[in-house]
PDB file of C-alpha atoms and ligand atoms in Angstrom:
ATOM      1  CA  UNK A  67     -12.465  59.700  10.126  1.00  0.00           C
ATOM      2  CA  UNK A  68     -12.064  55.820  10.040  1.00  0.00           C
ATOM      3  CA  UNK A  69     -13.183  54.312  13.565  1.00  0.00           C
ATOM      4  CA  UNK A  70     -12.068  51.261  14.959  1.00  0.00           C
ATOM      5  CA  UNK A  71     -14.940  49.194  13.434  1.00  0.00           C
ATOM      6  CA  UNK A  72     -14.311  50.804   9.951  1.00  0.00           C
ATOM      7  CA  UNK A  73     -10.476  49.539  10.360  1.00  0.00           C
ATOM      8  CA  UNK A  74     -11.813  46.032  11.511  1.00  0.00           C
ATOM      9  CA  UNK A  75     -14.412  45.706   8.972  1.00  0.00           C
ATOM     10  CA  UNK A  76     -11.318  46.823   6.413  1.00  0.00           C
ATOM     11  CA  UNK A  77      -8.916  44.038   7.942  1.00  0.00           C
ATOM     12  CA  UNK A  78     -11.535  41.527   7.490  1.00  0.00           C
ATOM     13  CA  UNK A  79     -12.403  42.566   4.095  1.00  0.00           C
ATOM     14  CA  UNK A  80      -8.802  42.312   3.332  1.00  0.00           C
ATOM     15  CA  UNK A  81      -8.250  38.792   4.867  1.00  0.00           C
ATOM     16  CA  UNK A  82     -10.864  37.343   2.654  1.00  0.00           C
ATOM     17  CA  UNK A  83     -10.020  38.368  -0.347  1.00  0.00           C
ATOM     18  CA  UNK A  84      -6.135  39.230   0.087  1.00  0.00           C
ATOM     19  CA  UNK A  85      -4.525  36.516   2.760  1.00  0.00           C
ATOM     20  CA  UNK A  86      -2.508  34.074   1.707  1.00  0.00           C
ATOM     21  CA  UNK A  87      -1.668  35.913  -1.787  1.00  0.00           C
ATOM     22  CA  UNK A  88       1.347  36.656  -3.341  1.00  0.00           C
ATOM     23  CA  UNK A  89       1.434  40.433  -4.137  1.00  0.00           C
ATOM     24  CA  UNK A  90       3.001  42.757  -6.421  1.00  0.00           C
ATOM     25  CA  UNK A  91       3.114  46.598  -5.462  1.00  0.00           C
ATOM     26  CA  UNK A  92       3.188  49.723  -7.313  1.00  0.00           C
ATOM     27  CA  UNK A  93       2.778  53.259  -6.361  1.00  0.00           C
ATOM     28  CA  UNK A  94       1.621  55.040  -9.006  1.00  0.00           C
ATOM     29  CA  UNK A  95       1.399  58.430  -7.663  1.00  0.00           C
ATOM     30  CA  UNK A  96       4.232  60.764  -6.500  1.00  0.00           C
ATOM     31  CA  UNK A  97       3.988  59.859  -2.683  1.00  0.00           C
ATOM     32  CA  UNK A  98       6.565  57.290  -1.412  1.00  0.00           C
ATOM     33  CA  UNK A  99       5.693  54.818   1.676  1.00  0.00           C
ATOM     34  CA  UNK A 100       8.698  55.909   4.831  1.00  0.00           C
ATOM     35  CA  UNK A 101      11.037  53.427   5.609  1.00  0.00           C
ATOM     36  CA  UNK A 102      11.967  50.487   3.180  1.00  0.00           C
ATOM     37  CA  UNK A 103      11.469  50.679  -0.947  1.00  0.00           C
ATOM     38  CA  UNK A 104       8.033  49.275  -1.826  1.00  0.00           C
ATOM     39  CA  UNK A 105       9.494  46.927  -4.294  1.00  0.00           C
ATOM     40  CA  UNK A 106      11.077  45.253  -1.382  1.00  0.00           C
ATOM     41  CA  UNK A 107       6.926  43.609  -0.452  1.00  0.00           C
ATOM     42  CA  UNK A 108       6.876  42.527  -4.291  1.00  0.00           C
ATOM     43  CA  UNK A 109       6.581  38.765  -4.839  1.00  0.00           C
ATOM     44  CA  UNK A 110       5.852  37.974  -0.865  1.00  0.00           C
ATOM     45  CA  UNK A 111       2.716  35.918   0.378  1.00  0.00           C
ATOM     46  CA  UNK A 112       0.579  38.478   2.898  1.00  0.00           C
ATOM     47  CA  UNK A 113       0.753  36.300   5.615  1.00  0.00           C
ATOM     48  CA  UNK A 114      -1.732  38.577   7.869  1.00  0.00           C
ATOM     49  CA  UNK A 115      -3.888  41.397   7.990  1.00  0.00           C
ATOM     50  CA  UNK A 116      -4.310  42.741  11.650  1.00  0.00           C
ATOM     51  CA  UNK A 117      -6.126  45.736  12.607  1.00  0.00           C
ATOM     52  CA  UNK A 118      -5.441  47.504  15.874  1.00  0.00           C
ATOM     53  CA  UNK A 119      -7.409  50.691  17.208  1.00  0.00           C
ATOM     54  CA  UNK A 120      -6.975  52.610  14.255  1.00  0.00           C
ATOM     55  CA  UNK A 121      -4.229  50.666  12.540  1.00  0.00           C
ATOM     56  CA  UNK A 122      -4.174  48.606   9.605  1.00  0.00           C
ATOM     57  CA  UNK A 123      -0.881  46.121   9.833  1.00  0.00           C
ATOM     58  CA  UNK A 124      -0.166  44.097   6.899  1.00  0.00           C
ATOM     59  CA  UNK A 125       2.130  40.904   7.585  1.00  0.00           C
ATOM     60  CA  UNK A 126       4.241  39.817   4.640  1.00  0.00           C
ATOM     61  CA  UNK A 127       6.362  36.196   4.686  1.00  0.00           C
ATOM     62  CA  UNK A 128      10.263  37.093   4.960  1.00  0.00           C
ATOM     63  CA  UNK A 129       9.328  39.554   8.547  1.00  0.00           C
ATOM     64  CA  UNK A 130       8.653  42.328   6.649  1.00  0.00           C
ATOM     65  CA  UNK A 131       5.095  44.809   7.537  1.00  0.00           C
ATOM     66  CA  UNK A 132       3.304  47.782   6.099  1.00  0.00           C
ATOM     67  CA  UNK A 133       1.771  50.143   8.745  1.00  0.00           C
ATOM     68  CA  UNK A 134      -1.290  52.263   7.441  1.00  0.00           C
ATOM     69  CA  UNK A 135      -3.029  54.968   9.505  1.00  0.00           C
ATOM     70  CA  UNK A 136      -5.650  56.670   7.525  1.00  0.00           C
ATOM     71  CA  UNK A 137      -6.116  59.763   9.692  1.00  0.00           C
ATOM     72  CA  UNK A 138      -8.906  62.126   8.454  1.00  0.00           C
ATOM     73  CA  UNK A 139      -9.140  61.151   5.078  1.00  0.00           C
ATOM     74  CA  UNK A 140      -7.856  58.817   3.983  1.00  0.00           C
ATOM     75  CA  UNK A 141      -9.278  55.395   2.437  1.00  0.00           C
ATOM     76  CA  UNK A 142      -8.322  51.542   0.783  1.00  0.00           C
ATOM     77  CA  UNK A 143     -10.414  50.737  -1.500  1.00  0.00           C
ATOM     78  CA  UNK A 144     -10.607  46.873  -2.958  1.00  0.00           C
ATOM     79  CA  UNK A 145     -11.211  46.681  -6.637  1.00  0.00           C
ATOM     80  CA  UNK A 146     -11.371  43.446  -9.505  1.00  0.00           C
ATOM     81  CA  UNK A 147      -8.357  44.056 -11.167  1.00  0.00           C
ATOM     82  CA  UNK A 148      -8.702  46.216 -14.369  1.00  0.00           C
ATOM     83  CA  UNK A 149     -11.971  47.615 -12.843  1.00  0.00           C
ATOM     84  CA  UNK A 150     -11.796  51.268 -12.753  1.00  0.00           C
ATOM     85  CA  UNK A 151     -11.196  53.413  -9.156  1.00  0.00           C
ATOM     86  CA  UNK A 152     -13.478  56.145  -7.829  1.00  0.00           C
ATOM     87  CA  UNK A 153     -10.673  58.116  -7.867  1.00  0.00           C
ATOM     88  CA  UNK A 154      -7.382  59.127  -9.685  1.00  0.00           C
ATOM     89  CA  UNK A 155      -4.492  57.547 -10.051  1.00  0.00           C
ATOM     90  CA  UNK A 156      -2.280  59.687  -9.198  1.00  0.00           C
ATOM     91  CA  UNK A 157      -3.946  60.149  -6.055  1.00  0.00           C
ATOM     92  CA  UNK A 158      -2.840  56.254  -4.567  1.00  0.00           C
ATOM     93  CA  UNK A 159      -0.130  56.456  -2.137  1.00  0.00           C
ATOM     94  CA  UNK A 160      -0.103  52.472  -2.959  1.00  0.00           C
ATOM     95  CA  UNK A 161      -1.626  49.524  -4.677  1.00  0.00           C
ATOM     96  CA  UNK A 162      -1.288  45.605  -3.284  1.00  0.00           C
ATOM     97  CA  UNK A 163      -2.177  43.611  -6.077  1.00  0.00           C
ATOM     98  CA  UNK A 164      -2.724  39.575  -5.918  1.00  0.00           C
ATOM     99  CA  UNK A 165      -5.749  37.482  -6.218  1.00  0.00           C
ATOM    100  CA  UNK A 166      -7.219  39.439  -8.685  1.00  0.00           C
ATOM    101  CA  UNK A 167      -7.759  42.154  -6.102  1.00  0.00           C
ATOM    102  CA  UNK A 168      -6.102  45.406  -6.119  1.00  0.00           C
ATOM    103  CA  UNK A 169      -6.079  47.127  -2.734  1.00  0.00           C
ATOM    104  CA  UNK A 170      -5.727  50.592  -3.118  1.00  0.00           C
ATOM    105  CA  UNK A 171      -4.766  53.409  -0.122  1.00  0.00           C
ATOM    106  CA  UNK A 172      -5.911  56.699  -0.970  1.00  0.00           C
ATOM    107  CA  UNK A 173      -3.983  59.339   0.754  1.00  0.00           C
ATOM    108  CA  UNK A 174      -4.118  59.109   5.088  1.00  0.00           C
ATOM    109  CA  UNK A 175      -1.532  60.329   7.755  1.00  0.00           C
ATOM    110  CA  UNK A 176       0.953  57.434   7.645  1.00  0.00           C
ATOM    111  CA  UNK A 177       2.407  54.477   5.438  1.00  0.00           C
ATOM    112  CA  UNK A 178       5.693  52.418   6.090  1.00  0.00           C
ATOM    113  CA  UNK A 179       7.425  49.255   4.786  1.00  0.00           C
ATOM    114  CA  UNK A 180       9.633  48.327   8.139  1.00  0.00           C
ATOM    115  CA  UNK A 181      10.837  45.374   9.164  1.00  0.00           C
ATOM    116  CA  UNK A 182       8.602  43.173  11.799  1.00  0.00           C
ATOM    117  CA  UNK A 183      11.230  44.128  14.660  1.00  0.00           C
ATOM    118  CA  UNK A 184      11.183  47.733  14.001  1.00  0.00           C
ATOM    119  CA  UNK A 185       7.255  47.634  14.033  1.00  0.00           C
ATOM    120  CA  UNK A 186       6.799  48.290  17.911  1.00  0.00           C
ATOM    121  CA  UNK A 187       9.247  51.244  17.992  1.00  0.00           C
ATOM    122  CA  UNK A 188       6.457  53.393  16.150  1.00  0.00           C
ATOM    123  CA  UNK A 189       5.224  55.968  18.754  1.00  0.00           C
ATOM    124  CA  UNK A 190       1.817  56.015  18.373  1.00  0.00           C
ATOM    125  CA  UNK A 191       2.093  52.014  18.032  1.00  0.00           C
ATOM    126  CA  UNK A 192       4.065  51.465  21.168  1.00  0.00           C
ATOM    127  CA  UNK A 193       1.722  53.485  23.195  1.00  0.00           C
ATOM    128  CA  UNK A 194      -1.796  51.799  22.012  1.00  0.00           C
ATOM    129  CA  UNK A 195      -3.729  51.453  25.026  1.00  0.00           C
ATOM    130  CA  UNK A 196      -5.392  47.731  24.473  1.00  0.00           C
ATOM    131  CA  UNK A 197      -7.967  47.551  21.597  1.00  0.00           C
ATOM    132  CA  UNK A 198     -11.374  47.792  22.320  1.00  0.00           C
ATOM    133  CA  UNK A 199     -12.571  45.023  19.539  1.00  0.00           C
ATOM    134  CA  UNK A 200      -9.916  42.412  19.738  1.00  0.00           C
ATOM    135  CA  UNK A 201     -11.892  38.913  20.576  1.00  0.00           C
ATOM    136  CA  UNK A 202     -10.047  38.561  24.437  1.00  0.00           C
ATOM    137  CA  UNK A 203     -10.879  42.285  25.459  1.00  0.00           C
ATOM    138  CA  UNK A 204     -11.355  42.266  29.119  1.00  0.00           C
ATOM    139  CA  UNK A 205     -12.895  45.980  30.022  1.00  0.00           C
ATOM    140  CA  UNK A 206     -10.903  45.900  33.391  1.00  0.00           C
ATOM    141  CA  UNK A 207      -7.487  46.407  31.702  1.00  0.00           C
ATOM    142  CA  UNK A 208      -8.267  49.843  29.802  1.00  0.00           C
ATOM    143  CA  UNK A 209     -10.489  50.353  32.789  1.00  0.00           C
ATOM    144  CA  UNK A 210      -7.910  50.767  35.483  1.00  0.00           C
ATOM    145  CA  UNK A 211      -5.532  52.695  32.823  1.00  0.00           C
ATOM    146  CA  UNK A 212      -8.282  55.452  32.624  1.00  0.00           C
ATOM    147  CA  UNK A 213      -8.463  55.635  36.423  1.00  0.00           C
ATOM    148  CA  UNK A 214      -4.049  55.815  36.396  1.00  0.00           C
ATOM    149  CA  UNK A 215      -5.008  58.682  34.504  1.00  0.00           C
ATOM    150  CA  UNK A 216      -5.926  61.018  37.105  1.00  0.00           C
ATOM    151  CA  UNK A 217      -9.224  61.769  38.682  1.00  0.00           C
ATOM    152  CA  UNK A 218      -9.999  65.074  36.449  1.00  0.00           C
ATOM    153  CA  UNK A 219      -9.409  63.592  32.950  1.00  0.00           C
ATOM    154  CA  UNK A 220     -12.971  63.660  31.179  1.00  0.00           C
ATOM    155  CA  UNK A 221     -14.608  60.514  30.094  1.00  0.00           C
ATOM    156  CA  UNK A 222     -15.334  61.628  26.374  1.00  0.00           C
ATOM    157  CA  UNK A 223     -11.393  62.400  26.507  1.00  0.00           C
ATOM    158  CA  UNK A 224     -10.579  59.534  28.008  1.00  0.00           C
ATOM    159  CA  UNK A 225     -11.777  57.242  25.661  1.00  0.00           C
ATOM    160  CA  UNK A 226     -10.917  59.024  22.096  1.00  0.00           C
ATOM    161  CA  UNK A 227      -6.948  59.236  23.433  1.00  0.00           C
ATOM    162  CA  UNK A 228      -6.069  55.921  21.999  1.00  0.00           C
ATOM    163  CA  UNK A 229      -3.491  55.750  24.910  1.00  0.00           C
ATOM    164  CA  UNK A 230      -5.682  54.160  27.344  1.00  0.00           C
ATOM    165  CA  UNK A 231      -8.242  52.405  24.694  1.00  0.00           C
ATOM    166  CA  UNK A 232      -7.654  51.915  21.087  1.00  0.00           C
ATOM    167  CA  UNK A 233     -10.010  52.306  18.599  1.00  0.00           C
ATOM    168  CA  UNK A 234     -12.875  54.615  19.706  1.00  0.00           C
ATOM    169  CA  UNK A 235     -13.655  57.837  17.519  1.00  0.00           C
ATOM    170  CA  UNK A 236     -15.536  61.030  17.764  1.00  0.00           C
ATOM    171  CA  UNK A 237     -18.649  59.399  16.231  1.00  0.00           C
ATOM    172  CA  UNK A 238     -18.821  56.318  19.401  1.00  0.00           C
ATOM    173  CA  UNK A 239     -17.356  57.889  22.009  1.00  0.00           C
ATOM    174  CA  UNK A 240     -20.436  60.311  22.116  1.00  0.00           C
ATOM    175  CA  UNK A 241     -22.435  57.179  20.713  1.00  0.00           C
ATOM    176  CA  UNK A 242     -21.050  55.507  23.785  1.00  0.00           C
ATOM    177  CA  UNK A 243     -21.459  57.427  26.489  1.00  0.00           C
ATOM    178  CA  UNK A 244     -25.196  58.306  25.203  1.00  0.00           C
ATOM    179  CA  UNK A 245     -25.997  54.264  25.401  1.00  0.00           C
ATOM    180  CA  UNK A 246     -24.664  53.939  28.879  1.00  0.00           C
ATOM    181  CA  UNK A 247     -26.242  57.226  29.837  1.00  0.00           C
ATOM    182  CA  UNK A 248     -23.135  59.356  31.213  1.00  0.00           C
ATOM    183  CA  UNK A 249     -22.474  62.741  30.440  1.00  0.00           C
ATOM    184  CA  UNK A 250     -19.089  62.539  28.327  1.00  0.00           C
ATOM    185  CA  UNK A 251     -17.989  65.860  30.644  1.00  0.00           C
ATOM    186  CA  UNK A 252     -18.097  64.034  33.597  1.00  0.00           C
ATOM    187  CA  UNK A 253     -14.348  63.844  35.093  1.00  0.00           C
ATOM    188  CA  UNK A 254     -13.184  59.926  35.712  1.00  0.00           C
ATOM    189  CA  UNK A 255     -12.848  60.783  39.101  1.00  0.00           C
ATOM    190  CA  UNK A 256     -16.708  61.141  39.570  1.00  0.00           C
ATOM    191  CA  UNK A 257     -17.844  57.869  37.261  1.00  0.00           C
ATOM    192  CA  UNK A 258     -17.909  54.679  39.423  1.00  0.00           C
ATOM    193  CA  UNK A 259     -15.904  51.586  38.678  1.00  0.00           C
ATOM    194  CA  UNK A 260     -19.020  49.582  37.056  1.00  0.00           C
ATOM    195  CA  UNK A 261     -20.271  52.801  34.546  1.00  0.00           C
ATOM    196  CA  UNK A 262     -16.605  53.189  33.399  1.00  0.00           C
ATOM    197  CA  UNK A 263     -17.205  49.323  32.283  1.00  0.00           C
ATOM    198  CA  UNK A 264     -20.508  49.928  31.173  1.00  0.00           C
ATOM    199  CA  UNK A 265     -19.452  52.727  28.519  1.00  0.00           C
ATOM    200  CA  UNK A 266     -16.799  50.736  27.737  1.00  0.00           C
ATOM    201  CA  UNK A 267     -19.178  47.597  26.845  1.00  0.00           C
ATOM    202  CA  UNK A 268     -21.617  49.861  25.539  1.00  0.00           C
ATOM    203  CA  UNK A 269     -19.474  51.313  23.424  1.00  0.00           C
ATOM    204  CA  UNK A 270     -18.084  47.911  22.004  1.00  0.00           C
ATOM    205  CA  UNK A 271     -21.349  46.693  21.628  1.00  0.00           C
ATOM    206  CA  UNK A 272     -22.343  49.592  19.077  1.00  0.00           C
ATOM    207  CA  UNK A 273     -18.985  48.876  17.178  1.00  0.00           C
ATOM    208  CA  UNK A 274     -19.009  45.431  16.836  1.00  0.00           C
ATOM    209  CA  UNK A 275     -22.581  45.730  15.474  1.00  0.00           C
ATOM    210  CA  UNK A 276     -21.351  48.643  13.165  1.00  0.00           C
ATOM    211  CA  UNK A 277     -18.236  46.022  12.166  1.00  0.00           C
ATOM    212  CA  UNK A 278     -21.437  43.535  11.807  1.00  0.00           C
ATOM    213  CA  UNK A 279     -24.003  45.326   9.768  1.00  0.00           C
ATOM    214  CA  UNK A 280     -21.733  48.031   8.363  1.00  0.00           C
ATOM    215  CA  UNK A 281     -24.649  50.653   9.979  1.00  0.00           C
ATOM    216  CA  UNK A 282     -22.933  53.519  12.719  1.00  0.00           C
ATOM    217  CA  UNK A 283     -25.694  54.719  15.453  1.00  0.00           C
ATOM    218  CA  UNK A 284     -27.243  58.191  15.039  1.00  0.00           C
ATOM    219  CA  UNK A 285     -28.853  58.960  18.684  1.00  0.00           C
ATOM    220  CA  UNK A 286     -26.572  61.834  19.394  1.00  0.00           C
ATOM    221  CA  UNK A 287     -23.750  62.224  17.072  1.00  0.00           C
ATOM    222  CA  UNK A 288     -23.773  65.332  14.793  1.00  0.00           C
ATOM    223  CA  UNK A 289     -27.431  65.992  16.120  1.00  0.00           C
ATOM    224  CA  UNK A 290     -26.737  68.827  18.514  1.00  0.00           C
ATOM    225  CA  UNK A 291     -30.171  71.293  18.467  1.00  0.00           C
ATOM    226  CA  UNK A 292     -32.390  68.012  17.517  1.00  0.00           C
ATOM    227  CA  UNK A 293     -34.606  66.153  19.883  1.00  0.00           C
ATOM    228  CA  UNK A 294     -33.444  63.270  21.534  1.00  0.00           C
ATOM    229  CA  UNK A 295     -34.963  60.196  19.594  1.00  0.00           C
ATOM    230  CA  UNK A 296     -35.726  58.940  23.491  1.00  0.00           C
ATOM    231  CA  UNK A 297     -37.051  61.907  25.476  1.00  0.00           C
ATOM    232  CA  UNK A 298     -36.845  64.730  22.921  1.00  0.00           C
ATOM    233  CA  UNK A 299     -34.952  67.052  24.810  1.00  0.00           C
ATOM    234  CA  UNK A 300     -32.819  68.842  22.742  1.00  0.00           C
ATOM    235  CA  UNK A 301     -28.924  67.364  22.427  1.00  0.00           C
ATOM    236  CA  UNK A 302     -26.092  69.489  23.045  1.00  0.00           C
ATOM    237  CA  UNK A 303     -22.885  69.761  21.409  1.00  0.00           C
ATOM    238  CA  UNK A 304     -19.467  71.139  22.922  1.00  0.00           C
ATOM    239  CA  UNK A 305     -15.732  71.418  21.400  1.00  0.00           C
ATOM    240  CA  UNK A 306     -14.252  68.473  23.884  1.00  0.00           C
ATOM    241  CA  UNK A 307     -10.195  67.894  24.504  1.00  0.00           C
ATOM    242  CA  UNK A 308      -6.915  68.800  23.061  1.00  0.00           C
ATOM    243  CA  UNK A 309      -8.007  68.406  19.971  1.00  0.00           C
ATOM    244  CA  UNK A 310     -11.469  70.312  20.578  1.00  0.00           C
ATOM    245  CA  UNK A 311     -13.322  67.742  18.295  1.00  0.00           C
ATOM    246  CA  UNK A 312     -17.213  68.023  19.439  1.00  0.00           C
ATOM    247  CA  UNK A 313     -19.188  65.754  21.767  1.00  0.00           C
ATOM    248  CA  UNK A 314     -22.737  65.195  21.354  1.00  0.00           C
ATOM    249  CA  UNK A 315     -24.958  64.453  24.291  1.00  0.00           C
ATOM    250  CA  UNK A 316     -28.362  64.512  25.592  1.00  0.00           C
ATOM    251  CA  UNK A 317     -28.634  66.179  28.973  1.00  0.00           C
ATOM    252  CA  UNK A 318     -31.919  64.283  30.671  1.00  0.00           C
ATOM    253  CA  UNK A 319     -30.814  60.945  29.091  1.00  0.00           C
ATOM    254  CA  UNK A 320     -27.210  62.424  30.462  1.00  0.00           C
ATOM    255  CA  UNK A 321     -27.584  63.650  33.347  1.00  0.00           C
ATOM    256  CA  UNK A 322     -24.522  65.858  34.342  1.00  0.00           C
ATOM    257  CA  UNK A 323     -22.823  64.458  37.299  1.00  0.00           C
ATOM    258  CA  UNK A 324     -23.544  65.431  41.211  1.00  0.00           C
ATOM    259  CA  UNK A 325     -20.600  66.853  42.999  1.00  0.00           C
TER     260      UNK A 325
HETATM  261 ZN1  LIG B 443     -32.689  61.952  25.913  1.00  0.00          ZN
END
């Protein structure tokens, strides 16, 4: 799944080559964006492409924006135009073309064409806790939403909910917590005010240089039975949350909290 610094290295991929143009649209397989027509984006001038969390916003001149989630799967891909796509057709959901770039989404869990106003009212928009990589992030503000939270919520939870920090996936939250040295079981009730703004640091840290060098850290993630690259004890792995999506950690480099 597409982390935060996937979606951010997207957006700025897309600003370069894509900003400023006039695009035409087409949709060449048999899925239709929700809300308006896609012909209605054809001829405008992308005025902006914003990421947030997990969110790709394009801005179009005349107030009108396409909203992109990519969920589990899903991909844009930028291509010359004419050059040929690592993947069918029929697949695209849709194509921006200008600039002699075609931007092309492959499937993912959500595409509309609303206008700007309407934007906001999307659920999973309108409760975006504040975005871990945007250039003012000040720790304290998704800090003290974790702690609203309640005392019991666990910190690997805590930060993959989107609701109280945008952006963070499966991959860095366990990268995360391994790099400020916290179990991700611990509840928030038992992690002091300056580790909850350590992970959260930490954890932008290892993005931003992901968003940098296009490179994700492998300390922990998906290496549950290996030894830990620092200590060599071996890492653990455990179904975490709701959505019982595994956590990988390293118990002597993550030491389980005291009662
Ligand atoms: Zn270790």
């Amino acid at each position: 799944m597409a982390e935060g610094d996937s979606i951010l290295r997207l957006a700025q991929r897309m600003r370069a080559r894509l900003e400023g143009a006039e695009v035409s649209v087409r949709t060449p397989g048999p899925r239709r964006p929700d809300g308006l027509a896609a012909t209605e984006l054809n001829g405008r001038t992308l005025d902006r492409v914003e990421s947030r969390g997990k969110h790709l916003l394009f801005h179009f001149d005349g107030g009108l924006a396409l909203h992109s989630h990519l969920g589990m799967k899903g991909s844009w891909q930028l291509y010359a135009n004419g050059e040929r796509w690592r993947r069918p057709a029929h697949q695209a959901w849709i194509v921006l073309v200008g600039n002699g770039v075609e931007a092309v989404n492959f499937g993912g869990s959500k595409l509309r064409i609303v206008p700007e106003a309407q934007l906001g009212r999307d659920p999973r928009l309108a409760r975006l806790g504040p975005d871990l990589l945007a250039d003012d992030f000040d720790p304290d503000v998704p800090a003290a939403r974790i702690r609203s939270a309640g005392p019991d919520l666990r910190l690997g939870d805590a930060l993959l909910g989107q609701r109280l920090v945008a952006g963070i996936g499966n991959i860095f939250r366990s990268e995360g917590c391994f790099a400020a040295g916290i179990d991700p079981r611990t509840p928030v009730g038992a992690v002091s005010d300056e580790e909850l703004v350590a992970v959260l640091d930490a954890t932008r840290a290892l993005m931003l240089d992901s968003v940098e060098t296009g490179r994700q850290p492998k300390q922990v993630y998906r290496r549950a039975g290996m030894p830990c690259q620092t200590c060599g004890t071996k890492i653990l792995s455990q179904a975490q949350g709701e959505t019982a999506r595994t956590t990988y950690w390293c118990p002597s480099c993550q030491p389980p909290a005291r009662d």
